[in-house]
Tab-separated table of C-alpha atoms in Angstrom:
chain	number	residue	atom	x	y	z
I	1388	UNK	CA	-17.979	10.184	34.491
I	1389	UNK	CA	-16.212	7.142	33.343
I	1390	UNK	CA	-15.580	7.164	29.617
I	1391	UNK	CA	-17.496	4.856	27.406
I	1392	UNK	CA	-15.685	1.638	26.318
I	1393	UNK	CA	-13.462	2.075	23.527
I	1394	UNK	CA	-15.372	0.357	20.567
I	1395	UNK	CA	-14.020	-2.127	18.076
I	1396	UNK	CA	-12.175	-0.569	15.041
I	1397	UNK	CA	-13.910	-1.128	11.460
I	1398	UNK	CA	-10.101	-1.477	9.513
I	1399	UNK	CA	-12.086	-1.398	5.926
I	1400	UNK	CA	-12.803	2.430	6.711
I	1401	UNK	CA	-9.402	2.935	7.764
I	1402	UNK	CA	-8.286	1.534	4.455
I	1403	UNK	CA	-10.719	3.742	2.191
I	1404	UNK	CA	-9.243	6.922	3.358
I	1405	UNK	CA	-5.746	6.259	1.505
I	1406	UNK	CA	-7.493	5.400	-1.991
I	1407	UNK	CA	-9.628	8.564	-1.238
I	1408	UNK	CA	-5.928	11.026	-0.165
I	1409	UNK	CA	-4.651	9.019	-3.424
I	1410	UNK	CA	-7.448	10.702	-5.440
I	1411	UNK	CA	-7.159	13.949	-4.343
I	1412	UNK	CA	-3.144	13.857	-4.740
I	1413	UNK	CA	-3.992	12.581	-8.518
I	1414	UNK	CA	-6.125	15.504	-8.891
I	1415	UNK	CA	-3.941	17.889	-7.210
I	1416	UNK	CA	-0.154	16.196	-8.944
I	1417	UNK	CA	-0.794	14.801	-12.457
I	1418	UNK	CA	-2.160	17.051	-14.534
I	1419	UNK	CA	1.109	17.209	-16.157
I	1420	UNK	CA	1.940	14.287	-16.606
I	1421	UNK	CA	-1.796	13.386	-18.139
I	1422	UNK	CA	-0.648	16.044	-20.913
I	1423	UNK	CA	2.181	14.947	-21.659
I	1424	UNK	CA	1.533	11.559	-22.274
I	1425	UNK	CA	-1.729	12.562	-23.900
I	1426	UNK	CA	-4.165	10.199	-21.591
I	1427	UNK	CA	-7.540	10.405	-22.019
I	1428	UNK	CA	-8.899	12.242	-18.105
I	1429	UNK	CA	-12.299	12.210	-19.035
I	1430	UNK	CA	-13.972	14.695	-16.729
I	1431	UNK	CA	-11.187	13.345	-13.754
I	1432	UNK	CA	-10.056	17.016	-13.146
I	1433	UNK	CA	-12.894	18.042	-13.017
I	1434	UNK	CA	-14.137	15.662	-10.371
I	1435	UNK	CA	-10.922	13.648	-8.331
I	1436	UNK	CA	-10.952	16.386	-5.672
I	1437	UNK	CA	-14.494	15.358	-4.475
I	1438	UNK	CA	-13.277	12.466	-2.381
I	1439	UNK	CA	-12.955	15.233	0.487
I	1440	UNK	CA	-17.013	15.075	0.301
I	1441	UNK	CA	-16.301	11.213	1.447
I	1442	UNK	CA	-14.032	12.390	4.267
I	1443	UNK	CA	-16.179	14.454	5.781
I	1444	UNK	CA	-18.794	11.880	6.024
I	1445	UNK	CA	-16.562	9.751	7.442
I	1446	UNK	CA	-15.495	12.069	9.905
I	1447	UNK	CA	-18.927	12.667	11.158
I	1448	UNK	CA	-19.139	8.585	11.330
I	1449	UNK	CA	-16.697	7.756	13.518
I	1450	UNK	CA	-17.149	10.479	15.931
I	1451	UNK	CA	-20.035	9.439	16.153
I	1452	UNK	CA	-19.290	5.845	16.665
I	1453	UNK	CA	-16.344	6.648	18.815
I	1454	UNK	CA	-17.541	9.773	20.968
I	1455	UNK	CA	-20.929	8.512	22.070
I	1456	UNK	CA	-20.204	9.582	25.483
I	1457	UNK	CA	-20.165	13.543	24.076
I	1458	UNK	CA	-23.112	15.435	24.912
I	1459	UNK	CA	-23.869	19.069	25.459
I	1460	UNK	CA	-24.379	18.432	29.691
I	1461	UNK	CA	-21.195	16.097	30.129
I	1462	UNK	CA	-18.953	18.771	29.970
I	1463	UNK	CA	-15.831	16.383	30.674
I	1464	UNK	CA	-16.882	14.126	28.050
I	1465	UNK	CA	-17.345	17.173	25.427
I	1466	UNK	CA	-13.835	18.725	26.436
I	1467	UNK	CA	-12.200	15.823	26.364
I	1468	UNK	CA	-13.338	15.062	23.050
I	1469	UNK	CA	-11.893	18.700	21.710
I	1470	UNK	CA	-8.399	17.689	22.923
I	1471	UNK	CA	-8.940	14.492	21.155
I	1472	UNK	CA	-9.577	16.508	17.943
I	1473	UNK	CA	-6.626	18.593	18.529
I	1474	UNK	CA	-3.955	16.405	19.351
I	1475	UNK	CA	-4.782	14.459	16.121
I	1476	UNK	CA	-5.019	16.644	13.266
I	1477	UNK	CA	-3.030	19.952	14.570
I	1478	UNK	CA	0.592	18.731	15.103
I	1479	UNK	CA	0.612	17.233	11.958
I	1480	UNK	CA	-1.440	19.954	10.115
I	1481	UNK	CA	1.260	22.769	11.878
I	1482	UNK	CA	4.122	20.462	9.743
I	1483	UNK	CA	2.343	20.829	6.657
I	1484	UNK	CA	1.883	25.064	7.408
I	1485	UNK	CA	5.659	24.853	7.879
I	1486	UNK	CA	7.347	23.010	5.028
I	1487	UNK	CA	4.666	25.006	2.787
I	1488	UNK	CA	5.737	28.264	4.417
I	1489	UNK	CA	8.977	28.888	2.109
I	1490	UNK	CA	7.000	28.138	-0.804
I	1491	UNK	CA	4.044	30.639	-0.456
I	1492	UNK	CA	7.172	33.252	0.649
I	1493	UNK	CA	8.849	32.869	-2.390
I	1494	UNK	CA	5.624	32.725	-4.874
I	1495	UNK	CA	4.776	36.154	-3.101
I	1496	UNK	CA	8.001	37.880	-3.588
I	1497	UNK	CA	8.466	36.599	-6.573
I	1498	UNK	CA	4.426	37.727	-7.812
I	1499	UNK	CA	4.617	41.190	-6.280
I	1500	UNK	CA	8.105	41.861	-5.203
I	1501	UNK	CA	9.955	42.110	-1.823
I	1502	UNK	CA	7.974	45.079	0.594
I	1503	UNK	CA	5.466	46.089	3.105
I	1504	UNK	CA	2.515	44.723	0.764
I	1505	UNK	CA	4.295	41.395	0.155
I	1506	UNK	CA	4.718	41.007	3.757
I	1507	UNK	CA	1.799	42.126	4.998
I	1508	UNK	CA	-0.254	39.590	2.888
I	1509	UNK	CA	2.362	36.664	3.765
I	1510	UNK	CA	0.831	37.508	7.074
I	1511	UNK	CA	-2.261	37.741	6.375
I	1512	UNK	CA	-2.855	34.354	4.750
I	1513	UNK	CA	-0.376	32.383	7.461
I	1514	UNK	CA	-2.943	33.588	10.345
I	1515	UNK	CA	-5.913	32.781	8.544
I	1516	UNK	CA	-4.234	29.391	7.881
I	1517	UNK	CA	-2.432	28.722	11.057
I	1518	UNK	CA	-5.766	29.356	12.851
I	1519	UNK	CA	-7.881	26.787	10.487
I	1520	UNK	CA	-10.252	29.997	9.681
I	1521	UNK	CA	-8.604	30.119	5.599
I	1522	UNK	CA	-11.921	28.177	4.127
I	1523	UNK	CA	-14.308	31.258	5.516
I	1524	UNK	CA	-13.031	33.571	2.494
I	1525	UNK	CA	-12.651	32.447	-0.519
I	1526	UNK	CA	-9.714	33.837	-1.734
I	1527	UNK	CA	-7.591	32.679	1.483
I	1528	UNK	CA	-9.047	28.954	1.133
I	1529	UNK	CA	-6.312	27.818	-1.291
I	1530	UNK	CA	-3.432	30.416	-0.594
I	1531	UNK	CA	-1.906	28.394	2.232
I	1532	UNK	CA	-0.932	24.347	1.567
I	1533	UNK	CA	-3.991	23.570	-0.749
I	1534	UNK	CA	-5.485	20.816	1.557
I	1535	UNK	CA	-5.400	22.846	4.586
I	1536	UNK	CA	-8.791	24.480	3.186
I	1537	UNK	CA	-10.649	20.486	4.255
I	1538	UNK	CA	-8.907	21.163	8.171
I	1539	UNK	CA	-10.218	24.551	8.184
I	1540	UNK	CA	-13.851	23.029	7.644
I	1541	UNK	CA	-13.109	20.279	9.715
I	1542	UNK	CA	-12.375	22.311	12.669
I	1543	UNK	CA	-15.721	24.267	12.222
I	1544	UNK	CA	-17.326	20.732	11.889
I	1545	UNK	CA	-15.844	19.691	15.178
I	1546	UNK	CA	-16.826	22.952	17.528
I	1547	UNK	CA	-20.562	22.030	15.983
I	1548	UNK	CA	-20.202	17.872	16.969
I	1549	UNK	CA	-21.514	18.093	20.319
I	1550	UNK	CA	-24.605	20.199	19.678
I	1551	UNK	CA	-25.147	18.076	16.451
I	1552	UNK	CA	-24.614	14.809	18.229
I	1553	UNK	CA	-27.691	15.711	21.046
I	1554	UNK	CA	-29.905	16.292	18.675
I	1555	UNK	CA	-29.729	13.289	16.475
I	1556	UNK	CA	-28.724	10.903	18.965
I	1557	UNK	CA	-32.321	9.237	19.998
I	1558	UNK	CA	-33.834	10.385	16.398
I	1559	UNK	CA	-36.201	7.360	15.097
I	1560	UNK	CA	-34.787	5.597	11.736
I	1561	UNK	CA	-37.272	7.655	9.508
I	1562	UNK	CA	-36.012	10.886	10.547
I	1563	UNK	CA	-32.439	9.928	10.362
I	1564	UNK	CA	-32.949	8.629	6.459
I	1565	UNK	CA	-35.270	12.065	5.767
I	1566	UNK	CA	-32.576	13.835	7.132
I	1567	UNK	CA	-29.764	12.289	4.850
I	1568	UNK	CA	-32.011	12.950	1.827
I	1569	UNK	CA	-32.307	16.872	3.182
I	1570	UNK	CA	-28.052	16.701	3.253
I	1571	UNK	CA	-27.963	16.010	-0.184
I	1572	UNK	CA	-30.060	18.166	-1.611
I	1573	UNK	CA	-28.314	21.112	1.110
I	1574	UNK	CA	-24.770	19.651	-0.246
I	1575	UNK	CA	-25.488	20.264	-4.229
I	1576	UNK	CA	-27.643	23.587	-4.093
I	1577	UNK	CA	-25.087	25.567	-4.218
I	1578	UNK	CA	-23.191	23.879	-7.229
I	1579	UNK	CA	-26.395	24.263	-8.766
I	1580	UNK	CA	-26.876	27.972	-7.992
I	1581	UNK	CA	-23.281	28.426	-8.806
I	1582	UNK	CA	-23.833	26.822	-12.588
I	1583	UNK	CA	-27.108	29.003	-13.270
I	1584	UNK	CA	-25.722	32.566	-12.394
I	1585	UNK	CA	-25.526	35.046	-15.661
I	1586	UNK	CA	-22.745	37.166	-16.572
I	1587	UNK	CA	-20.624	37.959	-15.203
I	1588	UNK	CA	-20.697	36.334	-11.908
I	1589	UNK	CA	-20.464	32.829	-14.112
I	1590	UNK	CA	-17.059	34.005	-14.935
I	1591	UNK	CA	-15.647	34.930	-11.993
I	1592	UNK	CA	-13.993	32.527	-9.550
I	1593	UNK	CA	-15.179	33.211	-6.171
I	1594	UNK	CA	-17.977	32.120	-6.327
I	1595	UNK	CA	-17.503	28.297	-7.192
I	1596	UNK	CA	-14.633	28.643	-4.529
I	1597	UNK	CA	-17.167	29.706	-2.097
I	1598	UNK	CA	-19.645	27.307	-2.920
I	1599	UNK	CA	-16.196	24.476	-2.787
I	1600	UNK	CA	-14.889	25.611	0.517
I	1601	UNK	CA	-17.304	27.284	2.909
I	1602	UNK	CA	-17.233	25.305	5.766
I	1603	UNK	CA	-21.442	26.304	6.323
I	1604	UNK	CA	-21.684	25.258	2.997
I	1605	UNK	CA	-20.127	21.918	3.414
I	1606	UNK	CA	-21.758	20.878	6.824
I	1607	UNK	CA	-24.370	18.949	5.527
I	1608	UNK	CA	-21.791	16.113	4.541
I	1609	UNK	CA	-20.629	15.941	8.056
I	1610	UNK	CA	-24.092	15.666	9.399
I	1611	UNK	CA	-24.885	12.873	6.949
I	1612	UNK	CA	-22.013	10.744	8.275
I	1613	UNK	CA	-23.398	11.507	12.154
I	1614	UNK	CA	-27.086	10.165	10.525
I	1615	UNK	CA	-24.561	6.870	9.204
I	1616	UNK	CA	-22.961	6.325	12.298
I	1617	UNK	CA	-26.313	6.287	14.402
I	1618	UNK	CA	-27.986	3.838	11.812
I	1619	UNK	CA	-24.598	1.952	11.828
I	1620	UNK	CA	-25.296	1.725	15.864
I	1621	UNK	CA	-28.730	0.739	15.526
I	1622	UNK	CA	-27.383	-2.682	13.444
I	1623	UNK	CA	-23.985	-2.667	13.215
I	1624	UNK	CA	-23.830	-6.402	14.444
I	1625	UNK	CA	-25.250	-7.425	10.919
I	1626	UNK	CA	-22.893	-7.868	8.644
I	1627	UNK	CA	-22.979	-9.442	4.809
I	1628	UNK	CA	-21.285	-10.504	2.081
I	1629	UNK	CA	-23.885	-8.677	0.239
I	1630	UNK	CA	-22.603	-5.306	1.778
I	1631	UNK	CA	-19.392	-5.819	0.567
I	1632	UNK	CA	-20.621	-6.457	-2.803
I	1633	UNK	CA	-22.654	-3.272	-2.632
I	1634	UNK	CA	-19.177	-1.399	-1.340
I	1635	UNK	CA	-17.735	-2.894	-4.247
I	1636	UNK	CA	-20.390	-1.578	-6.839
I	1637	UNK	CA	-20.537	1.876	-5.072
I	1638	UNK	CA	-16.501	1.801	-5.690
I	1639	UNK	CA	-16.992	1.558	-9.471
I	1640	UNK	CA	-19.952	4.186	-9.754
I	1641	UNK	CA	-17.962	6.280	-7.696
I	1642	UNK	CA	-14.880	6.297	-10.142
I	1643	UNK	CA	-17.539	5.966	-13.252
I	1644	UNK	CA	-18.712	9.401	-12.058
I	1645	UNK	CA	-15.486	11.259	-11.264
I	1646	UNK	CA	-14.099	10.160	-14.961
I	1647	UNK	CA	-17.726	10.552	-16.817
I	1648	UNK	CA	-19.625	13.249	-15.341
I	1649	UNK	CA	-19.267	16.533	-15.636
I	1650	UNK	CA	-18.688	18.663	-12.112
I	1651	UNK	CA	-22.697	19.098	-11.830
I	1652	UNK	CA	-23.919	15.691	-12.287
I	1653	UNK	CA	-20.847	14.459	-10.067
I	1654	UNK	CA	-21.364	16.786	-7.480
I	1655	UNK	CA	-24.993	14.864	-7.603
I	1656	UNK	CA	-24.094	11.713	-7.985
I	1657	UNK	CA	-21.272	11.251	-5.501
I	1658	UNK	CA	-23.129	11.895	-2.086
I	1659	UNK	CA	-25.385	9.009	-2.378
I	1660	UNK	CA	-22.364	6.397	-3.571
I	1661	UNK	CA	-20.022	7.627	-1.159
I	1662	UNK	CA	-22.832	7.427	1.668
I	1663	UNK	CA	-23.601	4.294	0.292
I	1664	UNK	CA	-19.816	3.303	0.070
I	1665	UNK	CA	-18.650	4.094	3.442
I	1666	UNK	CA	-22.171	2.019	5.288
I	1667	UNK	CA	-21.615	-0.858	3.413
I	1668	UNK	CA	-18.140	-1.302	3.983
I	1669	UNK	CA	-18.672	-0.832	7.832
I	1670	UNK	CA	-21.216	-3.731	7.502
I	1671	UNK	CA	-19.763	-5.920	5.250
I	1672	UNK	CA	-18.075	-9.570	5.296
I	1673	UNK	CA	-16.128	-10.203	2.206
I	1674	UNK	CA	-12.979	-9.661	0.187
I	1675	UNK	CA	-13.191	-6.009	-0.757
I	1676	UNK	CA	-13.239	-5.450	3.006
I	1677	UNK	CA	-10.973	-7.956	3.929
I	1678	UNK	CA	-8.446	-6.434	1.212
I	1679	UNK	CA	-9.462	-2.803	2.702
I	1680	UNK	CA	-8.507	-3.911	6.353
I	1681	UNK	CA	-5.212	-5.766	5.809
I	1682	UNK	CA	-2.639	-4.552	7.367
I	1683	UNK	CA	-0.956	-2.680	4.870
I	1684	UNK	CA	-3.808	-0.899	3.701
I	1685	UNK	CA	-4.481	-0.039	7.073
I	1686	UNK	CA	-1.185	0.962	7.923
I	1687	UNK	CA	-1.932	3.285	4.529
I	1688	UNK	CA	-4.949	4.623	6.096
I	1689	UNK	CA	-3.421	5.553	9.228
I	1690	UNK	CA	-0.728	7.403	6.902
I	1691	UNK	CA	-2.853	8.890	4.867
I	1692	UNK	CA	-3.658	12.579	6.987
I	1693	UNK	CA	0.503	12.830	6.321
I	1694	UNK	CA	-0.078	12.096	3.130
I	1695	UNK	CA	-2.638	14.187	2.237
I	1696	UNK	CA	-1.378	17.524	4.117
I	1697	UNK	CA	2.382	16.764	2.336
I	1698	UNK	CA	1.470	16.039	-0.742
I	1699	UNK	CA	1.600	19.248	-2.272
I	1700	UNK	CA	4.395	21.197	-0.569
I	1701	UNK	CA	6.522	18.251	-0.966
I	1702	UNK	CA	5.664	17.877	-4.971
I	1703	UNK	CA	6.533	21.631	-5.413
I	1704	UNK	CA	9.945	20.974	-3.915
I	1705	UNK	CA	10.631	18.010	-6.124
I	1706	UNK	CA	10.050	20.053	-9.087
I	1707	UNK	CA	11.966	22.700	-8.371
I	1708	UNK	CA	14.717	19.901	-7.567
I	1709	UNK	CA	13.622	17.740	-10.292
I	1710	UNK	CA	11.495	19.556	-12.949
I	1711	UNK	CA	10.696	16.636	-15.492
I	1712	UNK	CA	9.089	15.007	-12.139
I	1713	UNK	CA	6.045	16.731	-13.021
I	1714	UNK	CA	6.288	14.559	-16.815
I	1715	UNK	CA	7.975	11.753	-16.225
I	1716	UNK	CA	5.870	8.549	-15.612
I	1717	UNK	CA	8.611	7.034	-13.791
I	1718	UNK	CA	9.777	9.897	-11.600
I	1719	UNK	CA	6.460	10.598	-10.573
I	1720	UNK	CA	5.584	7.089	-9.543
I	1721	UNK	CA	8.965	7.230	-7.709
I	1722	UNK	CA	7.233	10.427	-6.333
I	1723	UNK	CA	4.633	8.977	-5.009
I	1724	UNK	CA	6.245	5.452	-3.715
I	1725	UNK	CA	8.944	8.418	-1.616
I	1726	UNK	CA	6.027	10.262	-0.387
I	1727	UNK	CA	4.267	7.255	1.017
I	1728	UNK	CA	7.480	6.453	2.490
I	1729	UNK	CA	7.045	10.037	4.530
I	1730	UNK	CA	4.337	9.678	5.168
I	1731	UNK	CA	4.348	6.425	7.138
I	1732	UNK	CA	6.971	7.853	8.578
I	1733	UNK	CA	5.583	10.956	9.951
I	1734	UNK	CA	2.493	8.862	10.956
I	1735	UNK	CA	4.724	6.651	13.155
I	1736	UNK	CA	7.404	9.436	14.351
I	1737	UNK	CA	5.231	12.647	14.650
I	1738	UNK	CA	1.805	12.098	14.284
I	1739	UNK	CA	1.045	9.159	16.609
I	1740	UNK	CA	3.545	9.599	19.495
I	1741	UNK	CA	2.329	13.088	19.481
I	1742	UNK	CA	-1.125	12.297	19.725
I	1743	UNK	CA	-0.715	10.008	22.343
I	1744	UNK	CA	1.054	12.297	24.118
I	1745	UNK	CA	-1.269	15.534	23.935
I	1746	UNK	CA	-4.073	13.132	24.669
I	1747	UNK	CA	-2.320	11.602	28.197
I	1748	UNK	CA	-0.349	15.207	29.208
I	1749	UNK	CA	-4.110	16.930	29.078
I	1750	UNK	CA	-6.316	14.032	29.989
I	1751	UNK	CA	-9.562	14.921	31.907
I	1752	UNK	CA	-9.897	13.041	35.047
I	1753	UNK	CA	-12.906	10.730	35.797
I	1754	UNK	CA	-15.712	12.165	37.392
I	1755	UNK	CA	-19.152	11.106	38.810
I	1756	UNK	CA	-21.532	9.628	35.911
I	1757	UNK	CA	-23.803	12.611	35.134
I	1758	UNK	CA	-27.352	11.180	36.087
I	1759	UNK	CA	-29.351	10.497	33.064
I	1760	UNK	CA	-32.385	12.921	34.239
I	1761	UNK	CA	-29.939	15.572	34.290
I	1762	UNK	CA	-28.767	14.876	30.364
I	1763	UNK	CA	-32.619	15.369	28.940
């Protein structure tokens, strides 16, 4: 099989991901310092977490634009497209486990004392974690390096490409567009079930968390971006101005609605503008995307898996270093500038050479194109 043509990057898309990792560090980092300097959030707490929802359509995108050569018969094509998957998020997401691990050791001892109950759910929660299978119960999604929980989805997401890819690739335009409207109503049911249940499951937490973090639960965003990618295929040599003045608009609603609306109405809201968000700035011709695929925003979009799997271990160790990090305008924004910093850093000295690496020590070897009677 000889591997399909590697297709032309879209840099815009690459350049979205960091403002997206910058919302969810906002969301996960400044609560503090909002207090403090008593700034009006709005319903931003509430809401600047759901810029995951926006990565997981993306991810389904560009596999899909990338991996069109993945199909349940190519089996070469299909494995090497795991590796792929592998050698990109896991050496970085194994840092992140690793610089959190002291942290969760410590909050454990420290929450129910040094012994054989202490150490037996240390272990418990670094397996779940270090094998990406944390989201599946609730109360191990967020006990490990709070982003993890997106990876752990991710990874379920990725098994499920192939299968998901076969079925949608030679779907008709109609069905593709029904299909995204099914998504969204799949990805808010249960937020809606969630915010209707009486007393006292309403009060209780794992629920919401379940509804949150389940990867089964979350699918339908990843699906959504494979339904984007193969419209994006079907027309992707069209591009506007007037897509990048929809991306632009579909920027604004989607900040309008993580500061205005309440979770429900977000949770709503933000599928369609982030769908809309990510399609238009693949097809569009103007300065939003030009500003989204410079270099340094790209070079920020590249950094921004670092920067999102960091971003909390390394706050935690700047407050204990640094408590008034947490309130201080200035330190934080130092914060944040230093974490960047890492982050390229890792990017460029970890993530990438280590990629490349994985991806040439394990490569598949060509083999005979599978005949096309044989792939129906």
């Amino acid at each position: 099989m000889a591997l399909s043509a590697r297709k032309p990057a879209i840099p815009a898309l690459t350049g979205v991901r960091f403002l997206a990792a910058l919302s969810v560090a906002l969301f996960h980092l400044s609560f503090q310092l909002a207090a403090s300097l008593n700034i009006p959030t709005g319903h931003f707490f509430d809401n600047a977490g759901e810029p995951v929802e926006l990565f997981f359509m993306l991810s389904g995108f560009i596999l899909t634009y990338t991996h069109s050569d993945v199909s349940t018969v190519n089996r070469a094509a299909t494995s090497q497209f795991y590796l792929s998957r592998f050698a990109k998020i896991y050496p970085m997401y194994l840092l992140g486990w690793l610089v959190f691990a002291p942290l969760i050791y410590i909050n454990l001892v420290s929450l129910h004392g040094p012994g054989p109950g202490t150490y037996a759910r240390l272990a418990f929660y670094g397996v779940m974690s270090i094998t990406l299978m944390q989201a599946w119960i609730p109360a191990t999604a967020n006990a490990w390096n709070t982003p993890g929980w997106s990876l752990s989805a991710e990874a379920f997401f990725y098994a499920l490409f192939p299968l998901l890819f076969a079925s949608l690739k030679h779907r008709t335009v109609r069905a593709l567009i029904a299909l995204i409207a099914l998504c969204w109503l799949i990805s808010v049911v249960p937020t809606i079930v969630v915010s209707m249940l009486p007393k006292p499951f309403s009060t209780v937490q794992w629920p919401q968390d379940a509804a949150n973090f389940m990867p089964v639960l979350r699918i339908a965003e990843f699906i959504a971006g494979i339904c984007m990618g193969r419209l994006y295929l079907d027309r992707s040599s069209e591009r506007s101005w007037a897509f990048d003045l929809a991306a632009a608009l579909a920027l604004v609603l989607a900040v309008a609605a993580m500061l205005f609306s309440n979770y429900l109405h977000a949770r709503v809201v933000l599928f369609p503008v982030f769908f809309a968000l990510l399609y238009c700035l693949a097809r569009a011709s103007g300065p939003l995307s030009r500003l989204l695929g410079s270099k340094v925003m790209v070079l920020l979009g590249e950094a921004s898996f670092a920067f999102y799997i960091l971003h909390v271990p390394l706050f935690k160790y700047a407050k204990i270093a640094v408590p008034s990090v947490a309130t201080s305008p200035l330190q934080f924004s130092i914060f944040l500038v230093a974490l960047t910093g890492v982050s390229i850093f890792c990017y460029l000295s970890i993530e990438k050479p280590l990629c490349a690496y994985l991806r040439r020590a394990y490569r598949t070897p060509p083999v005979a194109r599978v005949p096309a009677t044989l792939q129906r």
